Tab-separated table of C-alpha atoms and ligand atoms in Angstrom:
chain	number	residue	atom	x	y	z
O	621	MET	CA	-43.749	5.906	-42.610
O	622	LYS	CA	-40.245	6.541	-41.269
O	623	ARG	CA	-38.325	9.691	-42.081
O	624	VAL	CA	-34.627	10.488	-42.291
O	625	PHE	CA	-33.612	14.156	-42.410
O	626	LEU	CA	-30.701	16.129	-43.782
O	627	LEU	CA	-29.713	19.035	-41.510
O	628	GLY	CA	-27.619	21.765	-43.111
O	629	TYR	CA	-27.656	25.160	-44.765
O	630	PRO	CA	-27.811	25.624	-47.695
O	631	ILE	CA	-28.883	22.141	-48.844
O	632	ALA	CA	-31.262	22.704	-51.768
O	633	HIS	CA	-28.814	21.156	-54.281
O	634	SER	CA	-27.916	18.104	-52.159
O	635	LEU	CA	-27.718	14.743	-53.968
O	636	SER	CA	-28.569	12.796	-50.807
O	637	PRO	CA	-32.399	12.786	-51.164
O	638	ALA	CA	-32.223	11.233	-54.645
O	639	MET	CA	-29.584	8.765	-53.501
O	640	GLN	CA	-31.264	7.648	-50.259
O	641	ASN	CA	-34.810	7.627	-51.620
O	642	ALA	CA	-33.629	5.405	-54.495
O	643	ALA	CA	-32.183	3.035	-51.890
O	644	PHE	CA	-35.415	3.020	-49.833
O	645	ARG	CA	-37.428	2.256	-52.984
O	646	ALA	CA	-35.034	-0.492	-54.092
O	647	LEU	CA	-35.495	-2.280	-50.750
O	648	ASP	CA	-39.253	-1.616	-50.585
O	649	LEU	CA	-38.949	0.398	-47.399
O	650	ASN	CA	-41.726	2.855	-46.620
O	651	TRP	CA	-39.138	5.478	-45.665
O	652	ARG	CA	-38.508	8.980	-46.912
O	653	TYR	CA	-35.367	11.138	-46.893
O	654	GLU	CA	-36.234	14.820	-46.495
O	655	LEU	CA	-34.380	18.122	-46.449
O	656	LEU	CA	-34.595	19.962	-43.138
O	657	GLU	CA	-33.006	23.269	-44.046
O	658	THR	CA	-31.455	24.456	-40.809
O	659	PRO	CA	-29.959	27.924	-40.343
O	660	ARG	CA	-27.545	28.046	-37.389
O	661	GLU	CA	-30.095	29.451	-34.951
O	662	ASN	CA	-32.480	26.525	-35.640
O	663	LEU	CA	-30.031	23.706	-35.006
O	664	ARG	CA	-31.251	22.848	-31.527
O	665	ALA	CA	-34.903	22.741	-32.662
O	666	ALA	CA	-33.963	20.581	-35.664
O	667	VAL	CA	-32.275	18.028	-33.400
O	668	THR	CA	-35.383	18.005	-31.179
O	669	ARG	CA	-37.433	17.152	-34.301
O	670	LEU	CA	-35.291	14.017	-34.711
O	671	ARG	CA	-36.533	12.687	-31.372
O	672	ALA	CA	-40.087	12.156	-32.697
O	673	ASN	CA	-41.184	8.556	-33.318
O	674	ASP	CA	-41.429	8.831	-37.096
O	675	CYS	CA	-37.729	9.711	-37.428
O	676	ALA	CA	-35.109	6.975	-37.954
O	677	GLY	CA	-32.042	9.223	-38.065
O	678	ALA	CA	-30.344	11.982	-40.002
O	679	ASN	CA	-27.388	13.244	-41.960
O	680	VAL	CA	-25.626	16.444	-40.993
O	681	THR	CA	-23.749	18.698	-43.366
O	682	ILE	CA	-22.242	22.175	-43.666
O	683	PRO	CA	-22.143	24.130	-41.372
O	684	HIS	CA	-23.293	21.885	-38.501
O	685	LYS	CA	-20.978	18.846	-38.480
O	686	GLN	CA	-19.177	20.087	-35.377
O	687	ALA	CA	-21.838	22.275	-33.772
O	688	VAL	CA	-24.414	19.456	-33.682
O	689	ILE	CA	-22.315	17.433	-31.218
O	690	GLU	CA	-23.458	19.616	-28.340
O	691	TRP	CA	-27.106	18.501	-28.790
O	692	LEU	CA	-26.534	14.742	-29.151
O	693	ASP	CA	-26.655	12.080	-26.409
O	694	ASP	CA	-23.438	10.291	-27.347
O	695	LEU	CA	-20.832	9.831	-30.079
O	696	SER	CA	-19.251	6.793	-31.707
O	697	GLU	CA	-15.529	6.436	-31.059
O	698	ASN	CA	-14.820	7.447	-34.655
O	699	ALA	CA	-16.959	10.613	-34.536
O	700	ARG	CA	-15.327	11.529	-31.236
O	701	ARG	CA	-11.748	11.373	-32.495
O	702	ILE	CA	-12.639	13.195	-35.737
O	703	GLY	CA	-14.656	15.803	-33.821
O	704	ALA	CA	-17.375	15.862	-36.494
O	705	VAL	CA	-20.691	14.095	-37.136
O	706	ASN	CA	-22.212	13.428	-40.577
O	707	THR	CA	-24.768	10.810	-39.482
O	708	ILE	CA	-27.135	10.563	-36.520
O	709	VAL	CA	-28.523	7.187	-35.485
O	710	LYS	CA	-31.198	6.375	-32.912
O	711	HIS	CA	-30.481	3.715	-30.312
O	712	ALA	CA	-33.611	3.323	-28.185
O	713	ASP	CA	-34.447	6.998	-27.708
O	714	ARG	CA	-30.890	8.243	-27.755
O	715	LEU	CA	-29.329	10.201	-30.601
O	716	ILE	CA	-25.826	8.948	-31.371
O	717	GLY	CA	-23.434	10.871	-33.632
O	718	GLU	CA	-21.467	8.846	-36.170
O	719	ASN	CA	-19.113	9.716	-38.993
O	720	THR	CA	-19.114	7.680	-42.224
O	721	ASP	CA	-16.954	10.033	-44.350
O	722	GLY	CA	-13.705	8.169	-43.675
O	723	TYR	CA	-15.329	4.849	-44.559
O	724	GLY	CA	-16.615	6.359	-47.814
O	725	PHE	CA	-13.148	7.657	-48.616
O	726	LEU	CA	-11.461	4.274	-48.083
O	727	GLN	CA	-14.155	2.372	-49.952
O	728	SER	CA	-13.819	4.701	-52.924
O	729	LEU	CA	-10.022	4.169	-52.914
O	730	ARG	CA	-10.667	0.424	-52.842
O	731	ASP	CA	-12.990	0.718	-55.862
O	732	ALA	CA	-10.149	2.514	-57.664
O	733	GLN	CA	-7.789	-0.294	-56.563
O	734	PHE	CA	-5.527	2.116	-54.759
O	735	ASP	CA	-3.590	0.398	-51.971
O	736	THR	CA	-3.485	2.752	-48.987
O	737	ARG	CA	-0.969	0.621	-47.055
O	738	GLY	CA	2.408	2.347	-47.194
O	739	ALA	CA	0.994	5.350	-49.088
O	740	ARG	CA	2.463	8.806	-48.561
O	741	VAL	CA	-0.694	10.889	-48.310
O	742	ALA	CA	-0.880	14.678	-48.689
O	743	ILE	CA	-4.121	16.252	-47.496
O	744	LEU	CA	-5.129	19.687	-48.750
O	745	GLY	CA	-7.335	21.297	-46.085
O	746	ALA	CA	-7.717	20.806	-42.347
O	747	GLY	CA	-11.468	21.022	-41.647
O	748	GLY	CA	-13.969	18.309	-40.744
O	749	ALA	CA	-13.584	16.423	-44.024
O	750	ALA	CA	-9.786	16.535	-43.717
O	751	HIS	CA	-10.032	15.056	-40.199
O	752	ALA	CA	-12.185	12.153	-41.459
O	753	VAL	CA	-9.859	11.481	-44.408
O	754	ALA	CA	-6.657	11.740	-42.360
O	755	PHE	CA	-7.821	9.339	-39.630
O	756	ALA	CA	-9.112	6.870	-42.218
O	757	ALA	CA	-5.821	6.964	-44.142
O	758	ALA	CA	-3.904	6.375	-40.902
O	759	ASP	CA	-6.251	3.477	-39.987
O	760	ALA	CA	-5.629	1.958	-43.411
O	761	GLY	CA	-1.856	1.897	-42.962
O	762	ALA	CA	-0.591	5.060	-44.657
O	763	ALA	CA	3.162	5.512	-44.119
O	764	SER	CA	3.027	9.289	-43.754
O	765	LEU	CA	0.570	12.172	-43.725
O	766	ALA	CA	1.270	15.713	-44.885
O	767	VAL	CA	-1.334	18.312	-43.947
O	768	VAL	CA	-1.329	21.440	-46.113
O	769	ASN	CA	-3.734	24.248	-45.282
O	770	ARG	CA	-4.225	27.974	-45.806
O	771	THR	CA	-4.541	28.573	-42.066
O	772	GLU	CA	-1.564	26.861	-40.495
O	773	ALA	CA	-3.109	26.776	-36.989
O	774	HIS	CA	-5.906	24.533	-38.298
O	775	ALA	CA	-3.361	22.172	-39.872
O	776	VAL	CA	-1.428	22.032	-36.592
O	777	ARG	CA	-4.635	21.131	-34.741
O	778	LEU	CA	-5.285	18.213	-37.104
O	779	ALA	CA	-1.646	17.064	-36.896
O	780	ASP	CA	-1.784	17.159	-33.073
O	781	ALA	CA	-4.989	15.091	-33.002
O	782	LEU	CA	-3.415	12.542	-35.354
O	783	ARG	CA	-0.222	12.291	-33.289
O	784	GLN	CA	-2.256	11.470	-30.188
O	785	HIS	CA	-3.836	8.458	-31.879
O	786	PHE	CA	-0.925	7.453	-34.152
O	787	PRO	CA	2.300	8.309	-32.311
O	788	GLN	CA	4.445	6.325	-34.788
O	789	LEU	CA	3.107	8.005	-37.927
O	790	ALA	CA	5.258	10.570	-39.811
O	791	ILE	CA	3.185	13.777	-39.930
O	792	THR	CA	4.191	17.125	-41.424
O	793	VAL	CA	2.431	20.498	-41.631
O	794	ASN	CA	2.614	22.885	-44.586
O	795	ARG	CA	5.772	21.383	-46.118
O	796	SER	CA	5.647	21.727	-49.897
O	797	GLU	CA	8.346	19.010	-50.338
O	798	ALA	CA	5.894	16.533	-48.818
O	799	ILE	CA	3.516	17.161	-51.718
O	800	LYS	CA	6.222	16.450	-54.297
O	801	ASP	CA	6.935	13.200	-52.485
O	802	ALA	CA	3.304	12.078	-52.032
O	803	THR	CA	1.763	9.001	-53.652
O	804	LEU	CA	-1.791	10.248	-52.980
O	805	ILE	CA	-2.973	13.875	-52.874
O	806	VAL	CA	-6.463	14.508	-51.513
O	807	ASN	CA	-8.377	17.769	-51.867
O	808	THR	CA	-10.721	18.165	-48.899
O	809	THR	CA	-11.232	21.931	-49.349
O	810	SER	CA	-14.137	23.496	-51.179
O	811	VAL	CA	-11.760	25.086	-53.699
O	812	GLY	CA	-12.802	24.124	-57.238
O	813	MET	CA	-16.461	23.601	-56.336
O	814	SER	CA	-18.960	25.226	-58.685
O	815	PRO	CA	-19.346	28.098	-59.267
O	816	ASP	CA	-15.625	28.439	-58.522
O	817	GLY	CA	-14.695	25.723	-61.030
O	818	HIS	CA	-11.510	27.327	-62.332
O	819	ALA	CA	-9.665	27.413	-59.012
O	820	SER	CA	-7.179	24.800	-57.847
O	821	PRO	CA	-6.285	23.996	-54.228
O	822	MET	CA	-2.753	22.859	-55.236
O	823	PRO	CA	0.039	25.117	-53.976
O	824	GLY	CA	2.338	24.044	-56.858
O	825	GLU	CA	2.515	21.794	-59.902
O	826	PHE	CA	0.876	18.395	-59.682
O	827	PRO	CA	3.714	15.884	-59.157
O	828	ARG	CA	4.232	12.859	-61.385
O	829	ASP	CA	3.440	9.426	-59.982
O	830	ALA	CA	0.849	10.546	-57.422
O	831	ALA	CA	-2.855	9.732	-57.527
O	832	ALA	CA	-5.351	12.602	-57.141
O	833	PHE	CA	-8.532	12.324	-55.058
O	834	ASP	CA	-10.984	15.223	-55.034
O	835	LEU	CA	-13.816	15.197	-52.487
O	836	VAL	CA	-15.539	17.807	-54.658
O	837	TYR	CA	-18.064	16.179	-57.018
O	838	ARG	CA	-19.665	19.245	-58.603
O	839	PRO	CA	-18.249	19.809	-61.142
O	840	ALA	CA	-17.291	16.189	-61.806
O	841	ARG	CA	-14.033	17.250	-63.493
O	842	THR	CA	-12.486	19.871	-61.246
O	843	ARG	CA	-9.456	21.909	-62.196
O	844	PHE	CA	-7.499	19.869	-59.597
O	845	LEU	CA	-8.383	16.601	-61.362
O	846	ARG	CA	-7.772	18.026	-64.830
O	847	ASP	CA	-4.312	19.268	-63.802
O	848	ALA	CA	-3.533	15.890	-62.257
O	849	GLU	CA	-4.648	14.078	-65.373
O	850	ARG	CA	-2.421	16.309	-67.493
O	851	ALA	CA	0.516	15.341	-65.258
O	852	GLY	CA	-0.259	11.688	-65.984
O	853	ALA	CA	-1.795	10.960	-62.570
O	854	ARG	CA	-4.632	8.588	-61.720
O	855	THR	CA	-7.723	10.569	-60.692
O	856	ILE	CA	-10.644	9.790	-58.401
O	857	GLY	CA	-13.667	12.130	-58.192
O	858	GLY	CA	-15.904	12.636	-55.160
O	859	ILE	CA	-19.056	10.829	-56.280
O	860	GLY	CA	-17.887	7.376	-55.112
O	861	MET	CA	-17.084	8.653	-51.628
O	862	LEU	CA	-20.456	10.401	-51.496
O	863	ALA	CA	-22.267	7.158	-52.369
O	864	HIS	CA	-20.263	5.035	-49.921
O	865	GLN	CA	-20.663	7.424	-46.977
O	866	GLY	CA	-24.394	7.415	-47.758
O	867	ALA	CA	-24.456	3.616	-47.965
O	868	ALA	CA	-22.782	3.338	-44.560
O	869	ALA	CA	-25.340	5.781	-43.111
O	870	PHE	CA	-28.179	3.757	-44.675
O	871	ARG	CA	-26.871	0.581	-43.006
O	872	LEU	CA	-26.782	2.345	-39.630
O	873	TRP	CA	-30.387	3.591	-39.927
O	874	ALA	CA	-32.021	0.581	-41.573
O	875	GLY	CA	-29.849	-2.249	-40.251
O	876	ARG	CA	-29.708	-3.672	-43.765
O	877	ASP	CA	-27.163	-3.762	-46.545
O	878	ALA	CA	-27.343	-0.745	-48.821
O	879	PRO	CA	-27.779	-1.016	-52.615
O	880	VAL	CA	-24.607	0.958	-53.361
O	881	ASP	CA	-24.907	0.678	-57.149
O	882	VAL	CA	-28.468	2.031	-57.106
O	883	MET	CA	-27.334	4.887	-54.891
O	884	THR	CA	-24.334	5.763	-57.069
O	885	ALA	CA	-26.485	5.749	-60.215
O	886	ALA	CA	-29.157	7.950	-58.607
O	887	ALA	CA	-26.569	10.483	-57.389
O	888	ALA	CA	-24.811	10.530	-60.774
O	889	ALA	CA	-28.113	11.093	-62.593
O	890	VAL	CA	-28.976	14.161	-60.496
O	891	LEU	CA	-25.428	15.411	-60.851
O	892	ARG	CA	-25.679	15.243	-64.637
O	893	GLU	CA	-28.997	17.125	-64.571
O	894	THR	CA	-27.716	19.844	-62.283
O	895	GLU	CA	-24.133	20.226	-63.471
O	896	TYR	CA	-23.169	23.846	-63.669
O	897	THR	CA	-22.424	25.346	-67.057
O	898	ILE	CA	-20.820	28.630	-67.991
O	899	ARG	CA	-23.221	31.295	-69.240
O	900	ASN	CA	-21.541	34.610	-70.075
O	901	THR	CA	-18.544	34.078	-67.705
O	902	GLU	CA	-20.894	33.032	-64.891
O	903	TYR	CA	-21.537	29.523	-63.657
O	904	VAL	CA	-25.244	28.747	-63.519
O	905	MET	CA	-27.210	25.598	-62.833
O	906	ARG	CA	-28.135	24.119	-66.194
O	907	ASN	CA	-31.819	23.977	-65.253
O	908	GLU	CA	-32.094	27.492	-63.844
X	1283	ATR	P1	-15.476	20.658	-44.217
X	1283	ATR	O1	-16.335	20.200	-43.070
X	1283	ATR	O2	-16.116	20.478	-45.553
X	1283	ATR	O3	-14.087	20.122	-44.164
X	1283	ATR	P2	-14.570	23.139	-43.082
X	1283	ATR	O4	-14.396	22.461	-41.758
X	1283	ATR	O5	-15.182	24.494	-43.127
X	1283	ATR	O6	-15.423	22.255	-44.082
X	1283	ATR	O7	-13.113	23.202	-43.776
X	1283	ATR	C1	-12.900	23.821	-44.997
X	1283	ATR	C2	-11.431	23.656	-45.419
X	1283	ATR	O8	-11.273	24.238	-46.731
X	1283	ATR	C3	-10.461	24.371	-44.525
X	1283	ATR	O9	-9.242	23.660	-44.511
X	1283	ATR	C4	-10.291	25.725	-45.236
X	1283	ATR	O10	-9.059	26.368	-44.961
X	1283	ATR	P3	-8.862	27.303	-43.657
X	1283	ATR	O11	-8.592	26.362	-42.498
X	1283	ATR	O12	-7.712	28.166	-43.991
X	1283	ATR	O13	-10.156	28.066	-43.493
X	1283	ATR	C5	-10.299	25.264	-46.671
X	1283	ATR	N1	-10.668	26.347	-47.593
X	1283	ATR	C6	-11.916	26.829	-47.811
X	1283	ATR	N2	-11.882	27.806	-48.733
X	1283	ATR	C7	-10.579	27.934	-49.124
X	1283	ATR	C8	-9.888	28.765	-50.068
X	1283	ATR	N3	-10.544	29.664	-50.808
X	1283	ATR	N4	-8.549	28.596	-50.203
X	1283	ATR	C9	-7.875	27.705	-49.464
X	1283	ATR	N5	-8.484	26.884	-48.558
X	1283	ATR	C10	-9.799	26.995	-48.396
């Protein structure tokens, strides 16, 4: 039996095991996706575990997407420019860091029939997810990118990295006018995630005529998406991106096409079971 691991902390509520194990079953692979809960001080040992013969690869999540790079043998070009790894693949005995988040983002936009060419994209946040989204949007022909982030220095770092690769692209940092002018606004921050479901990452009103994309998928209807909907905007939740980044990772490990529909359905089913609800002013997992 082959194993694929998820490295992160905390990861107990991850949807990836249900999603990937459903895919392995659908293709009759004797593979298993397992949680490898990894506090920071165990990261090096966890990567060493991946070198054993039974392991086919891994996913990496919070808080290790950047820190893991130090322990890998090489990076794909995409992971290198983003500076973050969400997938580890084995080539011979070498561990190669990849990043499938940007692919998942673009594929989810395609499913929603949003044309990224010529789009004016505003990105809320400037962390690893924002890097993946920004580079993917630039690859897909966005006309401009506006980075908006609480810590301006982080936004400047992302803008500088983008300018190096896309010198022609119009890029702004922390300009609220750029949000009013955007055709696509993407939340890459954790603001609005359960149990913080009432918070919005938007610095102002949601503008008319923009589409809203929230990387957060728990809760499925975030305050950001609800506000956007009220303003008449098209909304896209994070579950599609989650499934597509997972499908791309599956293809890298298994060398076979991924059953994306099976994966989406499996992730959505767990999400429904574990959606947070409000009990006395506190968010709690429905099953706890
Ligand atoms: P990820 O890999 O998921 O992108 P990250 O690299 O830790 O995670 O980035 C988190 C992003 O969410 C950052 O842009 C962070 O803003 P700062 O750069 O100011 O830290 C943003 N973020 C997290 N919590 C936030 C909050 N409460 N309000 C505003 N922004 C927040």
